[in-house]
Short mmCIF file of C-alpha atoms in Angstrom, two decimals:
data_model
loop_
_atom_site.label_atom_id
_atom_site.label_comp_id
_atom_site.label_asym_id
_atom_site.label_seq_id
_atom_site.Cartn_x
_atom_site.Cartn_y
_atom_site.Cartn_z
CA MET Z 1 161.90 132.37 154.15
CA CYS Z 2 164.74 130.25 153.02
CA GLY Z 3 165.70 131.11 149.50
CA GLN Z 4 166.54 127.57 148.53
CA CYS Z 5 163.47 125.52 149.27
CA GLY Z 6 161.15 127.99 150.91
CA CYS Z 7 161.42 126.23 154.21
CA GLY Z 8 160.70 128.00 157.41
CA GLY Z 9 158.83 126.95 160.49
CA GLU Z 10 155.19 127.89 160.69
CA SER Z 11 155.55 128.12 164.42
CA GLU Z 12 156.26 131.83 164.12
CA ILE Z 13 152.69 132.69 163.21
CA THR Z 14 151.20 135.19 165.62
CA LEU Z 15 147.81 136.77 166.07
CA LEU Z 16 147.63 140.30 167.38
CA ASP Z 17 144.45 141.85 168.67
CA PRO Z 18 145.13 145.61 168.59
CA GLN Z 19 141.89 146.37 170.43
CA ALA Z 20 142.99 144.36 173.45
CA GLY Z 21 146.72 144.71 172.81
CA ARG Z 22 147.06 140.95 173.12
CA GLU Z 23 149.42 138.85 171.06
CA THR Z 24 149.13 135.11 170.86
CA ALA Z 25 151.25 132.54 169.09
CA MET Z 26 149.19 130.41 166.78
CA ALA Z 27 149.98 126.79 167.46
CA ARG Z 28 149.29 124.45 164.59
CA GLU Z 29 148.35 120.85 164.70
CA ALA Z 30 151.64 119.06 164.47
CA SER Z 31 151.98 117.33 161.16
CA PRO Z 32 154.59 114.69 160.51
CA GLY Z 33 156.49 116.93 158.19
CA ASP Z 34 156.40 119.98 160.35
CA PRO Z 35 159.62 120.53 162.21
CA HIS Z 36 162.36 120.72 159.72
CA GLU Z 37 165.34 121.23 161.96
CA HIS Z 38 167.52 119.07 159.82
CA VAL Z 39 167.71 121.92 157.40
CA HIS Z 40 169.59 123.92 159.94
CA ALA Z 41 171.30 121.03 161.61
CA ASP Z 42 174.63 122.72 161.78
CA GLY Z 43 173.18 125.86 163.23
CA THR Z 44 173.47 128.00 160.15
CA ARG Z 45 170.32 129.35 158.67
CA HIS Z 46 170.46 128.30 155.09
CA SER Z 47 172.95 125.54 155.02
CA HIS Z 48 170.71 122.68 153.89
CA ALA Z 49 172.66 120.06 155.67
CA HIS Z 50 170.43 117.38 154.21
CA SER Z 51 171.47 116.03 150.89
CA HIS Z 52 169.61 116.90 147.76
CA GLY Z 53 172.12 115.01 145.73
CA ASP Z 54 169.74 112.26 144.75
CA HIS Z 55 167.27 114.57 143.11
CA GLY Z 56 168.59 113.63 139.77
CA ASP Z 57 166.76 110.35 140.14
CA HIS Z 58 163.37 111.88 140.68
CA PRO Z 59 161.04 111.39 137.80
CA ARG Z 60 159.88 114.79 136.67
CA GLY Z 61 159.24 116.82 133.59
CA ASP Z 62 158.47 114.27 130.93
CA HIS Z 63 159.41 111.53 133.40
CA SER Z 64 159.47 108.15 131.82
CA HIS Z 65 158.13 105.99 134.66
CA ASP Z 66 160.93 103.58 134.17
CA HIS Z 67 161.23 102.84 137.89
CA GLY Z 68 164.92 102.28 137.40
CA HIS Z 69 165.75 103.25 140.95
CA HIS Z 70 163.58 100.62 142.55
CA ASP Z 71 166.17 98.66 144.39
CA HIS Z 72 164.46 95.31 144.09
CA GLY Z 73 165.15 95.29 140.42
CA HIS Z 74 162.02 93.62 139.12
CA GLY Z 75 161.40 94.02 135.46
CA HIS Z 76 157.67 94.43 135.01
CA HIS Z 77 155.90 97.72 134.42
CA HIS Z 78 153.71 99.02 137.16
CA GLY Z 79 151.24 100.43 134.75
CA HIS Z 80 149.53 102.76 137.22
CA ASP Z 81 146.30 102.04 135.47
CA GLY Z 82 144.02 102.51 138.41
CA HIS Z 83 143.30 98.83 139.04
CA GLN Z 84 144.37 99.00 142.62
CA PRO Z 85 145.37 97.61 144.96
CA HIS Z 86 147.71 95.13 143.41
CA ARG Z 87 150.44 93.11 144.98
CA HIS Z 88 154.07 93.11 144.13
CA ASP Z 89 155.70 89.99 145.37
CA HIS Z 90 159.40 89.99 144.88
CA GLY Z 91 160.31 86.63 146.27
CA GLY Z 92 161.68 87.71 149.57
CA VAL Z 93 164.18 90.20 148.18
CA ARG Z 94 162.09 92.81 149.90
CA ALA Z 95 158.78 92.88 151.69
CA PRO Z 96 155.90 92.80 149.23
CA THR Z 97 154.16 96.09 148.61
CA VAL Z 98 150.59 97.06 148.01
CA VAL Z 99 149.42 100.06 146.01
CA VAL Z 100 146.61 102.06 147.55
CA ASP Z 101 144.61 104.55 145.51
CA LEU Z 102 144.19 107.79 147.41
CA ASP Z 103 142.81 110.28 144.89
CA ALA Z 104 143.17 112.96 147.53
CA ALA Z 105 143.32 116.66 146.77
CA ILE Z 106 146.64 117.94 148.08
CA LEU Z 107 144.99 121.08 149.43
CA SER Z 108 142.05 119.16 150.85
CA LYS Z 109 142.72 120.26 154.41
CA ASN Z 110 142.79 123.93 153.50
CA ASP Z 111 139.79 123.53 151.20
CA ALA Z 112 137.77 121.86 153.96
CA LEU Z 113 138.61 124.66 156.40
CA ALA Z 114 137.78 127.25 153.75
CA ALA Z 115 134.40 125.60 153.22
CA LYS Z 116 133.82 125.84 156.96
CA ASN Z 117 134.72 129.55 156.91
CA ARG Z 118 132.41 130.07 153.95
CA ALA Z 119 129.51 128.41 155.76
CA TRP Z 120 130.31 130.44 158.88
CA PHE Z 121 130.17 133.67 156.84
CA ALA Z 122 126.97 132.63 155.09
CA GLY Z 123 125.27 131.79 158.38
CA ARG Z 124 126.07 135.27 159.66
CA GLU Z 125 125.18 137.01 156.39
CA ILE Z 126 128.74 138.30 156.20
CA LEU Z 127 130.41 139.44 153.00
CA ALA Z 128 134.04 138.28 153.04
CA LEU Z 129 136.54 139.54 150.46
CA ASN Z 130 140.13 138.44 149.98
CA LEU Z 131 142.29 141.39 148.94
CA VAL Z 132 145.46 140.45 147.10
CA SER Z 133 148.18 142.44 145.34
CA SER Z 134 151.90 142.84 145.11
CA PRO Z 135 153.41 144.80 148.03
CA GLY Z 136 152.75 148.52 147.74
CA ALA Z 137 149.77 148.49 145.36
CA GLY Z 138 147.67 150.24 147.99
CA LYS Z 139 145.50 147.61 149.66
CA THR Z 140 145.79 149.13 153.12
CA THR Z 141 145.27 152.68 151.89
CA LEU Z 142 142.18 151.56 149.98
CA LEU Z 143 140.84 149.86 153.10
CA GLU Z 144 141.54 152.91 155.29
CA ARG Z 145 139.68 155.15 152.88
CA THR Z 146 136.81 152.70 152.46
CA ILE Z 147 136.44 152.39 156.24
CA ARG Z 148 136.44 156.18 156.74
CA ASP Z 149 133.86 156.70 154.01
CA LEU Z 150 131.53 153.79 154.81
CA ARG Z 151 131.81 153.08 158.51
CA GLN Z 152 128.61 154.93 159.35
CA THR Z 153 126.55 152.75 157.05
CA LEU Z 154 128.49 149.51 156.62
CA PRO Z 155 130.16 147.63 159.49
CA LEU Z 156 133.64 146.73 158.24
CA LEU Z 157 136.21 144.53 159.97
CA VAL Z 158 139.66 143.59 158.75
CA ILE Z 159 141.95 140.58 159.01
CA GLU Z 160 145.42 141.88 158.22
CA GLY Z 161 148.03 139.48 156.93
CA ASP Z 162 151.71 140.40 156.85
CA GLN Z 163 154.89 138.50 157.47
CA ALA Z 164 155.77 140.86 160.30
CA THR Z 165 154.78 144.06 162.16
CA ALA Z 166 151.41 145.25 163.38
CA ASN Z 167 151.65 148.44 161.31
CA ASP Z 168 148.73 147.71 159.00
CA GLY Z 169 146.49 146.48 161.80
CA GLU Z 170 147.19 149.76 163.62
CA ARG Z 171 146.41 151.79 160.51
CA ILE Z 172 143.07 150.01 160.09
CA ARG Z 173 142.20 150.53 163.72
CA ALA Z 174 143.12 154.22 163.47
CA ALA Z 175 140.79 154.46 160.46
CA GLY Z 176 137.97 153.25 162.68
CA ALA Z 177 137.51 149.53 162.10
CA PRO Z 178 138.25 146.54 164.33
CA ALA Z 179 141.21 144.58 163.03
CA VAL Z 180 143.19 141.51 163.84
CA GLN Z 181 146.76 141.23 162.64
CA VAL Z 182 148.01 137.82 161.54
CA ASN Z 183 151.77 137.69 161.19
CA THR Z 184 152.66 134.73 159.05
CA GLY Z 185 156.33 134.72 160.06
CA THR Z 186 158.04 133.21 157.06
CA GLY Z 187 154.76 132.27 155.35
CA CYS Z 188 153.98 133.95 152.06
CA HIS Z 189 150.17 133.74 152.18
CA LEU Z 190 147.22 133.48 154.53
CA ASP Z 191 145.48 130.12 154.73
CA ALA Z 192 141.99 129.14 155.83
CA GLU Z 193 143.12 128.14 159.31
CA MET Z 194 144.71 131.55 159.97
CA VAL Z 195 141.49 133.24 158.87
CA ALA Z 196 139.41 130.96 161.13
CA ARG Z 197 141.64 131.88 164.08
CA GLY Z 198 141.44 135.55 163.16
CA LEU Z 199 137.64 135.36 163.09
CA MET Z 200 137.61 133.90 166.60
CA VAL Z 201 139.37 137.04 167.83
CA LEU Z 202 137.54 139.50 165.59
CA LYS Z 203 134.00 138.15 166.12
CA PRO Z 204 132.34 140.00 163.24
CA GLY Z 205 128.63 140.66 163.69
CA VAL Z 206 125.71 139.64 161.52
CA GLY Z 207 125.56 141.46 158.20
CA SER Z 208 129.07 142.89 158.43
CA VAL Z 209 131.82 142.98 155.83
CA VAL Z 210 135.10 141.19 156.55
CA MET Z 211 138.03 142.34 154.46
CA ILE Z 212 140.91 139.90 154.48
CA GLU Z 213 144.06 141.71 153.43
CA ASN Z 214 146.39 138.98 152.26
CA VAL Z 215 150.18 139.06 152.34
CA GLY Z 216 151.47 141.23 149.48
CA ASN Z 217 152.25 138.55 146.93
CA LEU Z 218 150.74 137.81 143.53
CA VAL Z 219 151.76 134.16 143.51
CA CYS Z 220 150.94 131.97 146.50
CA PRO Z 221 147.63 133.50 147.72
CA ALA Z 222 146.05 132.49 144.39
CA LEU Z 223 146.05 128.83 145.46
CA PHE Z 224 144.64 129.14 148.96
CA ASP Z 225 140.90 129.48 149.36
CA LEU Z 226 140.07 131.33 152.57
CA GLY Z 227 136.29 130.96 152.31
CA GLU Z 228 135.84 134.40 150.76
CA ARG Z 229 133.03 135.36 148.41
CA ALA Z 230 135.50 136.90 145.96
CA LYS Z 231 139.16 137.67 145.51
CA VAL Z 232 139.84 141.32 144.76
CA VAL Z 233 143.19 141.93 143.10
CA VAL Z 234 144.59 145.44 143.48
CA LEU Z 235 146.94 146.65 140.79
CA SER Z 236 148.46 150.12 140.73
CA THR Z 237 149.44 152.39 137.89
CA ALA Z 238 152.98 152.44 139.24
CA GLU Z 239 153.32 148.80 138.20
CA GLY Z 240 153.58 147.33 134.71
CA GLU Z 241 150.49 146.89 132.52
CA ASP Z 242 151.60 143.30 131.97
CA LYS Z 243 151.17 142.17 135.58
CA PRO Z 244 148.05 140.12 134.64
CA LEU Z 245 150.11 138.26 132.04
CA LYS Z 246 153.03 137.74 134.42
CA TYR Z 247 150.82 136.45 137.24
CA PRO Z 248 147.95 134.80 135.36
CA HIS Z 249 146.94 132.47 138.19
CA MET Z 250 146.07 135.36 140.46
CA PHE Z 251 144.21 137.36 137.85
CA ARG Z 252 142.30 134.25 136.88
CA ALA Z 253 141.38 133.47 140.48
CA ALA Z 254 140.11 137.02 141.08
CA GLN Z 255 136.61 138.23 140.27
CA ILE Z 256 137.49 141.91 140.70
CA MET Z 257 140.47 143.99 139.63
CA ILE Z 258 140.99 147.40 141.14
CA LEU Z 259 143.37 149.66 139.28
CA ASN Z 260 144.55 152.02 142.00
CA LYS Z 261 146.59 155.26 141.95
CA ILE Z 262 144.93 156.67 138.83
CA ASP Z 263 145.81 160.12 140.20
CA LEU Z 264 149.37 159.36 139.09
CA LEU Z 265 148.41 158.75 135.45
CA PRO Z 266 149.38 162.27 134.23
CA HIS Z 267 152.93 161.57 135.39
CA LEU Z 268 153.24 158.07 133.96
CA ASP Z 269 153.23 156.36 130.58
CA TYR Z 270 150.79 153.82 131.91
CA ASP Z 271 148.36 152.43 129.33
CA VAL Z 272 145.11 151.74 131.21
CA ALA Z 273 143.37 150.14 128.23
CA ARG Z 274 146.25 147.72 127.77
CA ALA Z 275 146.25 146.76 131.45
CA ILE Z 276 142.53 145.98 131.27
CA ALA Z 277 142.94 144.10 127.98
CA ASN Z 278 145.69 142.01 129.59
CA ALA Z 279 143.47 141.21 132.56
CA HIS Z 280 140.67 140.19 130.18
CA ALA Z 281 143.07 138.00 128.21
CA VAL Z 282 143.58 135.96 131.38
CA ASN Z 283 140.08 136.30 132.78
CA PRO Z 284 137.37 137.55 130.40
CA ALA Z 285 134.88 137.78 133.28
CA ILE Z 286 136.99 139.98 135.59
CA LYS Z 287 135.27 143.21 136.63
CA THR Z 288 137.46 146.29 136.91
CA PHE Z 289 137.31 149.48 138.95
CA LEU Z 290 139.59 152.44 138.26
CA LEU Z 291 140.17 154.57 141.31
CA SER Z 292 142.52 156.55 143.49
CA ALA Z 293 142.33 155.70 147.18
CA ARG Z 294 144.29 158.90 147.82
CA THR Z 295 142.13 161.46 146.00
CA GLY Z 296 138.87 159.52 146.14
CA GLU Z 297 138.34 159.55 142.37
CA GLY Z 298 136.40 156.51 141.19
CA LEU Z 299 135.57 155.29 144.69
CA ALA Z 300 131.81 155.71 144.26
CA SER Z 301 131.43 152.72 141.93
CA TRP Z 302 133.60 150.53 144.19
CA TYR Z 303 131.37 151.49 147.11
CA ASP Z 304 128.23 150.76 145.10
CA TRP Z 305 129.56 147.31 144.27
CA LEU Z 306 130.54 146.71 147.90
CA ARG Z 307 127.09 147.73 149.20
CA GLY Z 308 125.43 145.56 146.57
CA GLU Z 309 127.51 142.52 147.50
CA ALA Z 310 126.95 143.08 151.22
CA ALA Z 311 123.19 143.27 150.57
CA ALA Z 312 123.39 140.10 148.47
CA ALA Z 313 125.18 138.31 151.33
CA ARG Z 314 122.39 139.35 153.69
CA ASN Z 315 119.66 138.28 151.28
CA ALA Z 316 121.32 135.01 150.32
CA ALA Z 317 121.08 133.80 153.90
CA VAL Z 318 117.38 134.65 154.00
CA GLY Z 319 116.60 132.91 150.71
CA MET O 1 157.13 129.56 147.10
CA HIS O 2 154.13 127.59 148.29
CA GLU O 3 155.56 124.23 147.25
CA LEU O 4 156.98 123.58 150.71
CA GLY O 5 153.53 123.85 152.28
CA ILE O 6 152.11 121.71 149.48
CA THR O 7 154.76 119.06 150.03
CA ARG O 8 154.00 119.08 153.75
CA ASN O 9 150.34 118.47 152.95
CA VAL O 10 151.28 115.57 150.68
CA VAL O 11 153.43 113.94 153.35
CA ALA O 12 150.85 114.54 156.11
CA ILE O 13 148.02 113.01 154.05
CA VAL O 14 150.11 110.02 152.96
CA ALA O 15 151.55 109.41 156.44
CA GLU O 16 148.07 109.44 157.92
CA ALA O 17 146.63 107.11 155.27
CA ALA O 18 149.57 104.71 155.67
CA ARG O 19 148.64 104.11 159.33
CA GLY O 20 152.09 103.19 160.48
CA ARG O 21 153.17 101.15 157.46
CA ARG O 22 156.23 102.23 155.53
CA VAL O 23 155.56 104.08 152.30
CA ARG O 24 157.67 103.00 149.31
CA ARG O 25 156.29 105.27 146.63
CA VAL O 26 154.04 108.30 146.36
CA THR O 27 152.42 109.14 143.04
CA LEU O 28 151.16 112.67 142.47
CA GLU O 29 149.24 114.23 139.62
CA VAL O 30 150.26 117.82 139.05
CA GLY O 31 148.62 119.81 136.28
CA LYS O 32 150.94 121.98 134.23
CA LEU O 33 148.55 124.92 134.80
CA SER O 34 148.13 124.29 138.51
CA GLY O 35 150.57 127.00 139.51
CA VAL O 36 152.77 124.50 141.30
CA MET O 37 156.23 123.47 140.13
CA SER O 38 156.87 119.74 140.13
CA GLU O 39 160.59 120.35 140.49
CA ALA O 40 160.05 122.36 143.65
CA ILE O 41 157.86 119.64 145.18
CA ALA O 42 160.54 117.07 144.38
CA PHE O 43 163.13 119.38 145.92
CA CYS O 44 161.17 119.79 149.16
CA PHE O 45 160.07 116.16 149.38
CA ASP O 46 163.30 114.65 150.71
CA ALA O 47 163.50 117.28 153.41
CA VAL O 48 159.89 117.01 154.50
CA VAL O 49 159.76 113.18 154.72
CA GLN O 50 162.59 112.96 157.26
CA GLY O 51 161.43 111.16 160.38
CA THR O 52 158.04 110.20 158.89
CA PRO O 53 156.76 106.85 157.57
CA VAL O 54 157.29 108.34 154.12
CA GLU O 55 161.05 108.67 154.56
CA GLY O 56 162.87 106.86 151.78
CA ALA O 57 159.82 106.70 149.50
CA VAL O 58 160.21 107.38 145.81
CA LEU O 59 158.27 110.39 144.59
CA ASP O 60 156.59 109.93 141.24
CA ILE O 61 155.10 113.06 139.75
CA ARG O 62 152.87 112.74 136.69
CA GLU O 63 152.44 116.07 134.98
CA ILE O 64 149.16 116.66 133.21
CA GLU O 65 148.90 118.81 130.11
CA GLY O 66 146.33 121.58 129.98
CA ARG O 67 143.17 121.06 127.92
CA ALA O 68 140.10 123.23 127.56
CA ARG O 69 136.82 123.48 125.69
CA CYS O 70 135.93 126.75 124.00
CA ALA O 71 132.70 128.25 125.32
CA ALA O 72 131.97 129.81 121.93
CA CYS O 73 132.72 127.12 119.34
CA GLY O 74 132.88 124.00 121.51
CA ILE O 75 136.23 122.79 120.23
CA GLU O 76 138.54 121.00 122.66
CA PHE O 77 142.19 121.92 122.45
CA ALA O 78 145.53 121.85 124.29
CA THR O 79 146.28 124.87 126.45
CA LYS O 80 149.98 125.31 126.91
CA THR O 81 149.45 128.26 129.26
CA LEU O 82 146.55 129.97 130.98
CA LEU O 83 146.70 132.55 128.19
CA THR O 84 146.26 130.14 125.29
CA PRO O 85 143.08 131.23 123.46
CA CYS O 86 140.90 129.08 121.22
CA ALA O 87 141.75 129.14 117.51
CA CYS O 88 138.48 131.06 117.02
CA GLY O 89 139.85 133.82 119.24
CA CYS O 90 137.58 133.18 122.20
CA ARG O 91 139.12 133.24 125.67
CA THR O 92 136.15 132.08 127.69
CA LEU O 93 137.10 128.46 128.24
CA VAL O 94 135.98 125.49 130.26
CA ARG O 95 139.15 124.01 131.73
CA LEU O 96 139.12 120.25 131.28
CA GLN O 97 142.48 119.29 132.73
CA GLY O 98 145.85 120.67 133.69
CA GLU O 99 145.00 122.11 137.10
CA GLU O 100 145.23 118.87 139.09
CA LEU O 101 146.91 118.84 142.48
CA LYS O 102 146.27 115.33 143.60
CA ILE O 103 147.81 112.45 145.44
CA LYS O 104 146.98 109.61 143.10
CA SER O 105 148.27 106.67 145.10
CA MET O 106 150.84 105.35 147.50
CA GLU O 107 152.71 102.07 147.54
CA LEU O 108 153.04 100.51 150.96
CA ALA O 109 155.20 97.82 152.41
CA GLU O 110 152.70 95.09 153.23
CA ALA O 111 152.46 94.09 156.85
CA ALA O 112 153.94 90.64 157.31
#
């Protein structure tokens, strides 16, 4: 992704079905803002040929609403008081304008698709979990271990999100679960549409558990509802105890925190109690599991929770 | 850096609602606890609007301060961050405002 404004075409999103060995490009509905070639108009990757020089005029921060850059120079205040629409007639200097109230949620499209996914899961009595963490916290290892331990009793399927490579999808498949790999290209998170497309390939059965392993990133995935029943944030003892304070949005959005790699504790100065206290400072209701996906310590209570939630998903559809 | 995608959503929603008319101004409400940076939206906006009916529109972002009600003592107070506790020490809060991510309105050139 471009370091300056985060731009990058979403056209590079691909879906890989490791079972069939088939890779498909995921075409998006074209939106007016989509192609952004101007950014690279001179052929260099991060040149930003377009001018950002006028940003100084943008109202922001404590913006005063003075409308000083309106080029028709009228003196009245707009007010923005919600009594819309109102006309602005400027005597022919410029075409009159009309203000239209929209009151639209910016993420409404994603939220609507997420609601569709959620209904789809509910109708099939599927438990869907959205696993998030920073890169390297152990999401894939935890999934591999969970699949190996539970596959006889609990049908698990995985949607793997990464910017590139099919490595994690292959690991999941080797562990014994069907997987679909979504490569987001330059994207830093999965969205509801990618999950919907992944489900079309994966076709999870009634009563199964769908684990959505998000792109390793503690920032952006917090904002995008995928239709999951819960977000599970994985933290590892090799990271700082203050991660919940540094990334409060994610720890607030999550219902579950897994503290992984507890087998390393004897070698670290990690303060488990402080990490949990920090998570509770952001989200008093967050439930925590301490475990090591490598040694298996602590996995039993995670599995109990998982079985309980899967059973609840099956019963919810009945009731 | 999700602000680019967010800005694309803004422009797509506004362009669709404008139905071919030129957009002069877009007013957003962005909560200070929403996890989205107003500056980054403003930065992406000029790039994303190119070639759309929103090109040339002024972007007006109204930032909304965080407020919450304490679940324990019922007091309403300003929350500067997601970590701001109630004066009574309680951290279980009902968020009242500050997480908005909304397109409030758009100003259109009226059809002649």
